mmCIF file of C-alpha atoms in Angstrom:
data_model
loop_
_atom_site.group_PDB
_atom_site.id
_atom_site.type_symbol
_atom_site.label_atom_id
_atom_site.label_comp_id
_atom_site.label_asym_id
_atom_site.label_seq_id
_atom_site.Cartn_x
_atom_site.Cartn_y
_atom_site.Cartn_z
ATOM 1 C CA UNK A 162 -152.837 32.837 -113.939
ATOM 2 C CA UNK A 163 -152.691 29.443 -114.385
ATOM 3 C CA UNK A 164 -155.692 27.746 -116.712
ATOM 4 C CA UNK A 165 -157.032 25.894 -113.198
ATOM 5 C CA UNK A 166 -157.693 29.534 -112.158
ATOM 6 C CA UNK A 167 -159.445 30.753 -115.447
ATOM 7 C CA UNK A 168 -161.544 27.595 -114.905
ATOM 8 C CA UNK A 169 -162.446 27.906 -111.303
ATOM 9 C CA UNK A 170 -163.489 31.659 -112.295
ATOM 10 C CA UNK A 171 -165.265 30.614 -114.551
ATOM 11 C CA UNK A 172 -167.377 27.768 -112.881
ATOM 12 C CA UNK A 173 -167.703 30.623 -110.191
ATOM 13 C CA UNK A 174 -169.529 33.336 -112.851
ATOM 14 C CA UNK A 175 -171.635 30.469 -114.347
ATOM 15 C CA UNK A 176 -172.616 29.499 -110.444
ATOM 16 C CA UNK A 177 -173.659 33.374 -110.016
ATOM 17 C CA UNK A 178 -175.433 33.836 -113.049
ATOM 18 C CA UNK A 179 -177.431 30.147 -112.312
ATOM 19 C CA UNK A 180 -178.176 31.701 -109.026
ATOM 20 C CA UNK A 181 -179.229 34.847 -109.488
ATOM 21 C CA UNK A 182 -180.962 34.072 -112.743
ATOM 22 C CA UNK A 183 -182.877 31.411 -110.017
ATOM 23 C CA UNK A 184 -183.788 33.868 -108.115
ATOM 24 C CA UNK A 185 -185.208 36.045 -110.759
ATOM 25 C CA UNK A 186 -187.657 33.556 -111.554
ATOM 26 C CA UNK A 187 -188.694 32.898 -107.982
ATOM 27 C CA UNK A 188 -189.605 36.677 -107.863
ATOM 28 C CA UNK A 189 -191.015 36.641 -110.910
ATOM 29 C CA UNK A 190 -193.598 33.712 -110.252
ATOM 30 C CA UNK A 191 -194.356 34.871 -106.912
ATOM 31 C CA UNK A 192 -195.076 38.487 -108.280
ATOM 32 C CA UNK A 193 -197.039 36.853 -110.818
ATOM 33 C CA UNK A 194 -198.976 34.651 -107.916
ATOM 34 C CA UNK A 195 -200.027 38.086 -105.768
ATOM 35 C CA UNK A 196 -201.787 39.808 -108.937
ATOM 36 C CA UNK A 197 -203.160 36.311 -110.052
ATOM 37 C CA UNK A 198 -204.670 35.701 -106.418
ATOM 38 C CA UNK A 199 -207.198 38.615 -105.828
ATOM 39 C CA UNK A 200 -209.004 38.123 -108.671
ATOM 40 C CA UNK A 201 -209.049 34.066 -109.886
ATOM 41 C CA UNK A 202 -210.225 31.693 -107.687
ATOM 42 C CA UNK A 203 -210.757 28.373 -109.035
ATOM 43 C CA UNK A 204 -210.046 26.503 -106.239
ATOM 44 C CA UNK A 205 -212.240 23.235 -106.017
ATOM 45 C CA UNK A 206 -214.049 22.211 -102.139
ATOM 46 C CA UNK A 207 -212.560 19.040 -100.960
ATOM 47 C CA UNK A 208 -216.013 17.296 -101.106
ATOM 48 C CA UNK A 209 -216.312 17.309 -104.935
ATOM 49 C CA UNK A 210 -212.203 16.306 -105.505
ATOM 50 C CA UNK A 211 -211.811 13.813 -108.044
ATOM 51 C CA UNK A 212 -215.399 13.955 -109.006
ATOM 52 C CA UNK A 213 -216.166 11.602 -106.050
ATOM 53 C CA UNK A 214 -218.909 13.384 -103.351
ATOM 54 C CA UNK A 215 -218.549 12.176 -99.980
#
C-alpha cells in the first residue's frame, strides 16, 4: 500500500466515526426530548412573548 492509501483509509475511519458518533447524539437528544416532554411544560402563550400583551 502506498501512503495515499493509508491516508484515504484513514480520512474514511475518521468520516465513520464523525458520523456515527453524529448520530449517537441525535438519538441521544431526541431520547432525552420524549422523557423530558410528558412531564415539563414550560412553554410560554404567544400573547405574553417578550413580556409585551397584545
Amino acid at each position: 500500500m502506498t501512503a495515499s492509501d493509508i491516508i484515504l483509509i484513514f480520512i474514511g475511519i475518521i468520516g465513520l466515526l464523525i458520523a456515527f458518533g453524529s448520530f449517537v447524539i441525535a438519538l441521544l437528544a431526541f431520547l432525552d426530548r420524549d422523557k423530558d416532554h410528558g412531564r415539563k411544560n414550560n412553554a410560554h402563550p404567544v400573547s405574553t412573548r417578550m413580556g409585551v400583551s397584545h
